[in-house]
mmCIF file of C-alpha atoms in Angstrom:
data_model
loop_
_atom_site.group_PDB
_atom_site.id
_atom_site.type_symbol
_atom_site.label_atom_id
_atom_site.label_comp_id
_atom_site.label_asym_id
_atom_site.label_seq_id
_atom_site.Cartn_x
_atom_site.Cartn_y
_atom_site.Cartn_z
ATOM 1 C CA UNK A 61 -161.181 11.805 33.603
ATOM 2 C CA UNK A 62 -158.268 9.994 32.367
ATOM 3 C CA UNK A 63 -158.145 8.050 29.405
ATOM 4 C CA UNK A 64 -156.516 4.847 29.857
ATOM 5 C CA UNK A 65 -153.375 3.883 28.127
ATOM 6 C CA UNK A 66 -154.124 0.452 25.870
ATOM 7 C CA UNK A 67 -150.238 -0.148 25.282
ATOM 8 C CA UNK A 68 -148.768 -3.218 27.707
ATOM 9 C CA UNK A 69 -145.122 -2.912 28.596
ATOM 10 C CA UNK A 70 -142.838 -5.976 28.479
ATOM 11 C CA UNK A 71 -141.182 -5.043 31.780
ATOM 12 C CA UNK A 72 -144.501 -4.141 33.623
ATOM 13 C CA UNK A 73 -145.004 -6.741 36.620
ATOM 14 C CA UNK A 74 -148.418 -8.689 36.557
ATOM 15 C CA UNK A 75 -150.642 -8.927 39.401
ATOM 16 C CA UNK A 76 -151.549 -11.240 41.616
ATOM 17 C CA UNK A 77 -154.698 -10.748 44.075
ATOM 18 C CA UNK A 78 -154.864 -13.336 47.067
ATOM 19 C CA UNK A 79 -158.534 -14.766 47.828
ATOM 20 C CA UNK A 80 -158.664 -13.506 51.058
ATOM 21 C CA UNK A 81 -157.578 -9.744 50.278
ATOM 22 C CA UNK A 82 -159.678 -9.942 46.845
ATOM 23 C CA UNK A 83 -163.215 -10.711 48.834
ATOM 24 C CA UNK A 84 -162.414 -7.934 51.965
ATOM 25 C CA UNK A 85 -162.087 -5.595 49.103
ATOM 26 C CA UNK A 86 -165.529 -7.004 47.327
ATOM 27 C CA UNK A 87 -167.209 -7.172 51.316
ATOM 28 C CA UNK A 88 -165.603 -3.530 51.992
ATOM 29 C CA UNK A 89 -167.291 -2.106 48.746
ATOM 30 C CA UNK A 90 -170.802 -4.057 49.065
ATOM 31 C CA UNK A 91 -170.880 -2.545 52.412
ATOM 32 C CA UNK A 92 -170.394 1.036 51.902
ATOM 33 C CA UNK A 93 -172.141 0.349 48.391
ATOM 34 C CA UNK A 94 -173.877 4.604 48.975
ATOM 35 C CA UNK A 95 -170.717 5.817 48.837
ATOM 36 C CA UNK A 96 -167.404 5.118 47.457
ATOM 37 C CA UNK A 97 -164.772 3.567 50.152
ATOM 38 C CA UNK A 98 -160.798 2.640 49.802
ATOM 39 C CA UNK A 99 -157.966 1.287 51.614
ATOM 40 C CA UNK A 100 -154.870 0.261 51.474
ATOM 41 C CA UNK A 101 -152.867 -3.015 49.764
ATOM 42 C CA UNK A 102 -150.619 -4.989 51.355
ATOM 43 C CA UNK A 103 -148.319 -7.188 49.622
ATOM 44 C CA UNK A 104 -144.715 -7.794 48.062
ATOM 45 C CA UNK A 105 -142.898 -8.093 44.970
ATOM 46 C CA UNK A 106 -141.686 -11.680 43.948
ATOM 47 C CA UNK A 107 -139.507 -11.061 40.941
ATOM 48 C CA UNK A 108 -141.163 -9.591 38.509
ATOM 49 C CA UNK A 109 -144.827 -9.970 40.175
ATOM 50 C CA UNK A 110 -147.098 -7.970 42.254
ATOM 51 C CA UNK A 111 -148.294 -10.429 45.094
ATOM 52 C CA UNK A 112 -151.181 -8.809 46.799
ATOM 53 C CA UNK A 113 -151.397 -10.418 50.382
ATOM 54 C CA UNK A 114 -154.638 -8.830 51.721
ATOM 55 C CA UNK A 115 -156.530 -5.435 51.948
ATOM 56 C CA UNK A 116 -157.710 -2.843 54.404
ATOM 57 C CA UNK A 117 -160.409 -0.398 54.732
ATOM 58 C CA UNK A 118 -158.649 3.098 56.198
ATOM 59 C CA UNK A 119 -161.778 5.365 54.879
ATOM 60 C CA UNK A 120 -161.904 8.628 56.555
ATOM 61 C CA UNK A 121 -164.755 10.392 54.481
ATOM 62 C CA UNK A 122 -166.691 9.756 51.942
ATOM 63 C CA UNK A 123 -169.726 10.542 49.394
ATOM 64 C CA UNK A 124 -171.055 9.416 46.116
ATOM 65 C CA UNK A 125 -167.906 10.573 44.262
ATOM 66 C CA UNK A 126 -165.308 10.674 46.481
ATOM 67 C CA UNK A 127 -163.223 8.832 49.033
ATOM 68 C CA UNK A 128 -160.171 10.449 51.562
ATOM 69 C CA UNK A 129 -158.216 7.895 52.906
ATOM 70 C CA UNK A 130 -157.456 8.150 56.574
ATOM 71 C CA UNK A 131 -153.354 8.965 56.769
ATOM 72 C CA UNK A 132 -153.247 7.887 60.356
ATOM 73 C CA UNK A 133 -154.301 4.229 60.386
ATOM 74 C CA UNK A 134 -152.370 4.138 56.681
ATOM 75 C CA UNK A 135 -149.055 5.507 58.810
ATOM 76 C CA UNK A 136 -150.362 2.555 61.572
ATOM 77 C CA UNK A 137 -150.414 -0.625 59.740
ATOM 78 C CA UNK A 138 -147.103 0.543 57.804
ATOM 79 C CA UNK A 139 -145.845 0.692 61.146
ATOM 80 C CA UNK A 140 -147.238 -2.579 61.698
ATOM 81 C CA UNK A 141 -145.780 -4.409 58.706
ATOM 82 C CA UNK A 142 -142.345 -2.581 59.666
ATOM 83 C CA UNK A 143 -142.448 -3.946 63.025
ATOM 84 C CA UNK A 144 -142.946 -7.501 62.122
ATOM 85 C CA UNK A 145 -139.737 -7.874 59.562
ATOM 86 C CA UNK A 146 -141.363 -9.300 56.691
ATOM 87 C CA UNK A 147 -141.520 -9.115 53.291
ATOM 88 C CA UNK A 148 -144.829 -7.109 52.913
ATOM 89 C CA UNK A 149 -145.400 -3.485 52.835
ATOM 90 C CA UNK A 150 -148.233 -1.254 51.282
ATOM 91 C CA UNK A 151 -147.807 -1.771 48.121
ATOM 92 C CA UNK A 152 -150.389 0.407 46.417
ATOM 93 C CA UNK A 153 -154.071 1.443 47.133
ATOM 94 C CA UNK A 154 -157.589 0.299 45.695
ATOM 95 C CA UNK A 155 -160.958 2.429 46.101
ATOM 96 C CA UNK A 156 -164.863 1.988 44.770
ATOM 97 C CA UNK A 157 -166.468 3.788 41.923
ATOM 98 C CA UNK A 158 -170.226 2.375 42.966
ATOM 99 C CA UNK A 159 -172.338 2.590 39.813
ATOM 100 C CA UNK A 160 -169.572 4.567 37.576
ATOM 101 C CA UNK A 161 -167.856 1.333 36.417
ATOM 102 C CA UNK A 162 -163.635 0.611 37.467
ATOM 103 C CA UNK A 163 -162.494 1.234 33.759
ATOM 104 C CA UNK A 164 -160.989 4.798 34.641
ATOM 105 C CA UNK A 165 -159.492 6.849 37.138
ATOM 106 C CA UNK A 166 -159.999 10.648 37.961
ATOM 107 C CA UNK A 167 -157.907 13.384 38.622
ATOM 108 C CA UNK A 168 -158.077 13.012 41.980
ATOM 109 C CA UNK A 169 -156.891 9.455 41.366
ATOM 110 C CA UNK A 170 -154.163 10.170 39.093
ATOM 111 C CA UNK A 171 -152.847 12.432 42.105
ATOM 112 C CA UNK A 172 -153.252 9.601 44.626
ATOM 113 C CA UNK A 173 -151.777 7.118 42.535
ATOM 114 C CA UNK A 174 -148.687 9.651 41.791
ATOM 115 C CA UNK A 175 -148.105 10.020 45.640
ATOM 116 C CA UNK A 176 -147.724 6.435 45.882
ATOM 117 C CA UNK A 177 -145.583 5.918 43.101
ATOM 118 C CA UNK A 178 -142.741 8.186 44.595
ATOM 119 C CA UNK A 179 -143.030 6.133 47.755
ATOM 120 C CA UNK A 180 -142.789 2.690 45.431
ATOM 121 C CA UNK A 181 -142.603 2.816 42.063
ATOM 122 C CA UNK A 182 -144.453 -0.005 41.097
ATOM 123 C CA UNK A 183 -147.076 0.916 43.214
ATOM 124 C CA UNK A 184 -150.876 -0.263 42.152
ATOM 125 C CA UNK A 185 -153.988 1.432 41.977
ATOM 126 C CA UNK A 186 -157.131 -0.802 42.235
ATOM 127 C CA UNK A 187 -160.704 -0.113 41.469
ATOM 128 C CA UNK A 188 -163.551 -1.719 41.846
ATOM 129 C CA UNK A 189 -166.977 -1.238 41.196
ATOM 130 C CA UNK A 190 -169.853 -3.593 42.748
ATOM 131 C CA UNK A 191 -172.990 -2.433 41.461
ATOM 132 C CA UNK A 192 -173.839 -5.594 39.106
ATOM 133 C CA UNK A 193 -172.930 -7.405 42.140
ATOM 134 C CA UNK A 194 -175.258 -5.382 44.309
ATOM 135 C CA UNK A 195 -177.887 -5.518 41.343
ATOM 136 C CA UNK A 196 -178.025 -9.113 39.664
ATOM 137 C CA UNK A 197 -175.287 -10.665 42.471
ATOM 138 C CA UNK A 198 -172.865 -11.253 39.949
ATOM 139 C CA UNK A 199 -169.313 -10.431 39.945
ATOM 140 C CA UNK A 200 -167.602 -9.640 36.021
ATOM 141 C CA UNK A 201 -163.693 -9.147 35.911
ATOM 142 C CA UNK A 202 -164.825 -6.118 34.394
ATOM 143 C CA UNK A 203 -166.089 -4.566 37.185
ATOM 144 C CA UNK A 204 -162.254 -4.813 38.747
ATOM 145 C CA UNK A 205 -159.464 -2.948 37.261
ATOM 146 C CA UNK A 206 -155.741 -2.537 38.378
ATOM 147 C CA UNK A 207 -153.560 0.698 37.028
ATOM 148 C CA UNK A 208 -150.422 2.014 37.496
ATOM 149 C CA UNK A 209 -149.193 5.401 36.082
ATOM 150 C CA UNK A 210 -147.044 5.071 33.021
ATOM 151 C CA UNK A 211 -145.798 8.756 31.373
ATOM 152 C CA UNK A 212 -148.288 10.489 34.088
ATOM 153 C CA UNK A 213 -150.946 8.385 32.242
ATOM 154 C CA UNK A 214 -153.467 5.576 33.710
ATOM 155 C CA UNK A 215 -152.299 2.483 32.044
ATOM 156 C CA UNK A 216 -154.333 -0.541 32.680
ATOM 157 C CA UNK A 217 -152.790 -3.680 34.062
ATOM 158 C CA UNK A 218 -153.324 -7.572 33.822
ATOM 159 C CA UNK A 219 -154.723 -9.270 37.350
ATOM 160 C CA UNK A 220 -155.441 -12.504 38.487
ATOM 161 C CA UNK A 221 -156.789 -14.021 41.371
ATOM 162 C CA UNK A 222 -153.939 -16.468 42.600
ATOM 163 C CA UNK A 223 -154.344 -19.718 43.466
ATOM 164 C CA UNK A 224 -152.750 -19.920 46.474
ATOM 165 C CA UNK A 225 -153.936 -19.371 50.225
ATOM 166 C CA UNK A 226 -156.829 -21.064 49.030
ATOM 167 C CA UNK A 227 -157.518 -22.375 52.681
ATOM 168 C CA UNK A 228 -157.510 -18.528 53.789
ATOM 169 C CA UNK A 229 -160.707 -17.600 51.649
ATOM 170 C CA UNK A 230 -162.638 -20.329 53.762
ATOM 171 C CA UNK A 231 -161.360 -19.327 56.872
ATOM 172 C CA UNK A 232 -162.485 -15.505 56.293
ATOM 173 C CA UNK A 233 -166.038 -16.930 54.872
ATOM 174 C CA UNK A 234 -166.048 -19.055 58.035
ATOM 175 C CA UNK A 235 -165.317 -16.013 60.151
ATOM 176 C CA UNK A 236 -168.271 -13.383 58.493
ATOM 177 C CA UNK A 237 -170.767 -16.115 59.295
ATOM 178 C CA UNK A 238 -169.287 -16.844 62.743
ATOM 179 C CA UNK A 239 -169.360 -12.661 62.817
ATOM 180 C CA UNK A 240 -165.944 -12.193 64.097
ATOM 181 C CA UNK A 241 -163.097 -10.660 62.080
ATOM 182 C CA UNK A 242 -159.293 -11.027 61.711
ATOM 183 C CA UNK A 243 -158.583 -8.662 65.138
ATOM 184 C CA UNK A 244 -154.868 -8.859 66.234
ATOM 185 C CA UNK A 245 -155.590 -13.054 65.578
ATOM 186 C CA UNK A 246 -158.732 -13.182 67.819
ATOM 187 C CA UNK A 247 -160.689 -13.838 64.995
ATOM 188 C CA UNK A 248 -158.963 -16.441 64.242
ATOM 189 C CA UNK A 249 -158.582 -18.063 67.698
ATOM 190 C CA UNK A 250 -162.036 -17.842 68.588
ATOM 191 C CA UNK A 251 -163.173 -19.757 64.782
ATOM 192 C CA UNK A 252 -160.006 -22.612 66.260
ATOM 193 C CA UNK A 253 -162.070 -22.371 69.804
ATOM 194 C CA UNK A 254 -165.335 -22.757 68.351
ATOM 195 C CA UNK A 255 -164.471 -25.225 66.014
ATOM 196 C CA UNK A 256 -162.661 -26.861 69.012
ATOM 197 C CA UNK A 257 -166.073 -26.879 70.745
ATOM 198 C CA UNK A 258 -168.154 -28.282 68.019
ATOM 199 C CA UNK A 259 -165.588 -31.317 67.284
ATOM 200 C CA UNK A 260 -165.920 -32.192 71.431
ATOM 201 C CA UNK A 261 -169.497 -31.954 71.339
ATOM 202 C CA UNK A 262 -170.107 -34.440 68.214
ATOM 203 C CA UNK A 263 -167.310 -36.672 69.774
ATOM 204 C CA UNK A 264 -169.312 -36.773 73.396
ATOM 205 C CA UNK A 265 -172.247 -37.203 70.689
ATOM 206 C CA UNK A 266 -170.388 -40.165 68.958
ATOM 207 C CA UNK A 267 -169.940 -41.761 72.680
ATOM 208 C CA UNK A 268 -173.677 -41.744 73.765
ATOM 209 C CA UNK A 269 -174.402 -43.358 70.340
ATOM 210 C CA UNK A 270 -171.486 -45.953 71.049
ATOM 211 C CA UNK A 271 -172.555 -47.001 74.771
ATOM 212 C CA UNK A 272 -176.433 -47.077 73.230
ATOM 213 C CA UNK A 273 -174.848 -49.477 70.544
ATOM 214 C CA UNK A 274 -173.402 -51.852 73.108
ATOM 215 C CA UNK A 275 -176.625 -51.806 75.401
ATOM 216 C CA UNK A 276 -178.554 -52.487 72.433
ATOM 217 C CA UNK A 277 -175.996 -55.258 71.270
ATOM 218 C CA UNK A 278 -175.981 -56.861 75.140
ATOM 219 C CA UNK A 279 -179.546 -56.732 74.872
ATOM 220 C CA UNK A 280 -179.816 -58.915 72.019
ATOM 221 C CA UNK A 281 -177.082 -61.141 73.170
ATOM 222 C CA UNK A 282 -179.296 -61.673 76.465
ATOM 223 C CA UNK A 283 -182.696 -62.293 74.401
ATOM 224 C CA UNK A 284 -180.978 -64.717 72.222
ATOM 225 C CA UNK A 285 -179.923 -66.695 74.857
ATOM 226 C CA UNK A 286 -183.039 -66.490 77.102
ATOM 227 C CA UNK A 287 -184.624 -67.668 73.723
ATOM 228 C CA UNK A 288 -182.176 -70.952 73.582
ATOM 229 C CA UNK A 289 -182.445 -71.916 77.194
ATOM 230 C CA UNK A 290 -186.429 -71.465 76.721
ATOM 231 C CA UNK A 291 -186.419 -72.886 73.524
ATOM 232 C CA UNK A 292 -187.324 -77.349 73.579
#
């Protein structure tokens, strides 16, 4: 185990973790809470920040302890992210430590994190651990720590949750209780088609109660006036 360097650098970027990417991570871990699991991060650097954009799982194996990533589906979505021109690109790598808290990183980690450094140098290691989650359903920023290697040594690095793609965070909740997932966009077409469904049905809703309102309303135009030509 690696002690973790306490000493912030001035030129080290900061960290920013997108909603959406920050709870797949959190979902990813709860779910595979026996074991450890890991994935990738996707993101891109703006400046002197770390933007991460969202998350993957690509767990091959697994136990208690430790965690292989799967190199095929990593070499897939880089292919993906290459494909589509954009900014993004993996920019580093996050795993579980269930029940061993996220406040170090082991050899095995140092080694990961090393690979990824050659391939970016500001590449990030994230860990999590979920167990007070799992336990008292709380979530601590404690239990979620970011670390990069600085003079082959696990130095710990400052993370927030950003503030923007707020809107996405809903959209993914909406999607786990729908039970669909972000699938080449089909997740996200069938939440616009079923959303599309439910606004037709209240509008055909609003209509019944609208032609009810204008019977009712005829109604008591018709008494009112039976009651004046009956009336002395």
């Amino acid at each position: 185990m690696h002690m973790i360097e306490e000493i912030l650098m001035e030129n080290r970027p900061s960290v920013k973790i997108s909603p959406i990417a920050f709870l797949k991570i959190f979902v990813f871990a709860v779910n595979a809470y026996s074991n450890e699991t890991g994935g990738i991060l996707i993101g891109k650097e703006v400046k002197d920040e770390i933007f991460v954009t969202d998350a993957e799982e690509v767990c091959e194996t697994s136990s208690k302890a430790y965690v292989l990533l799967d190199p095929v589906k990593i070499a897939n979505i880089a292919e993906s992210l290459e494909r589509k021109s954009s900014e993004e690109k993996i920019i580093g790598w996050w795993h579980s430590h269930p029940g061993y808290g996220a406040d170090f990183l082991s050899e095995i980690d140092v080694n990961t994190q090393r690979i990824y450094q050659k391939l970016y140098d500001k590449a990030i290691a994230l860990v999590i651990d979920p167990s007070r989650w799992v336990r008292d359903r709380e979530v601590f920023t404690s239990d979620i720590k970011v670390y990069r290697l600085e003079n082959e040594r696990p130095a710990e690095i400052l993370w927030e949750v950003s503030s923007e793609d707020v809107l996405k965070i809903i959209a993914y909740a909406a999607m786990e209780i729908l039970g669909k997932r972000f699938v080449d966009g089909t997740g996200e077409e069938a939440l616009q088609e079923s959303i599309q469904k439910e606004f037709l049905a209240i509008r055909e809703e609003i209509k019944t109660i609208n032609i009810l309102l204008v019977i009712l309303s005829m109604t008591i135009i018709l008494l009112s006036l039976m009651l004046l030509v009956l009336s002395p």
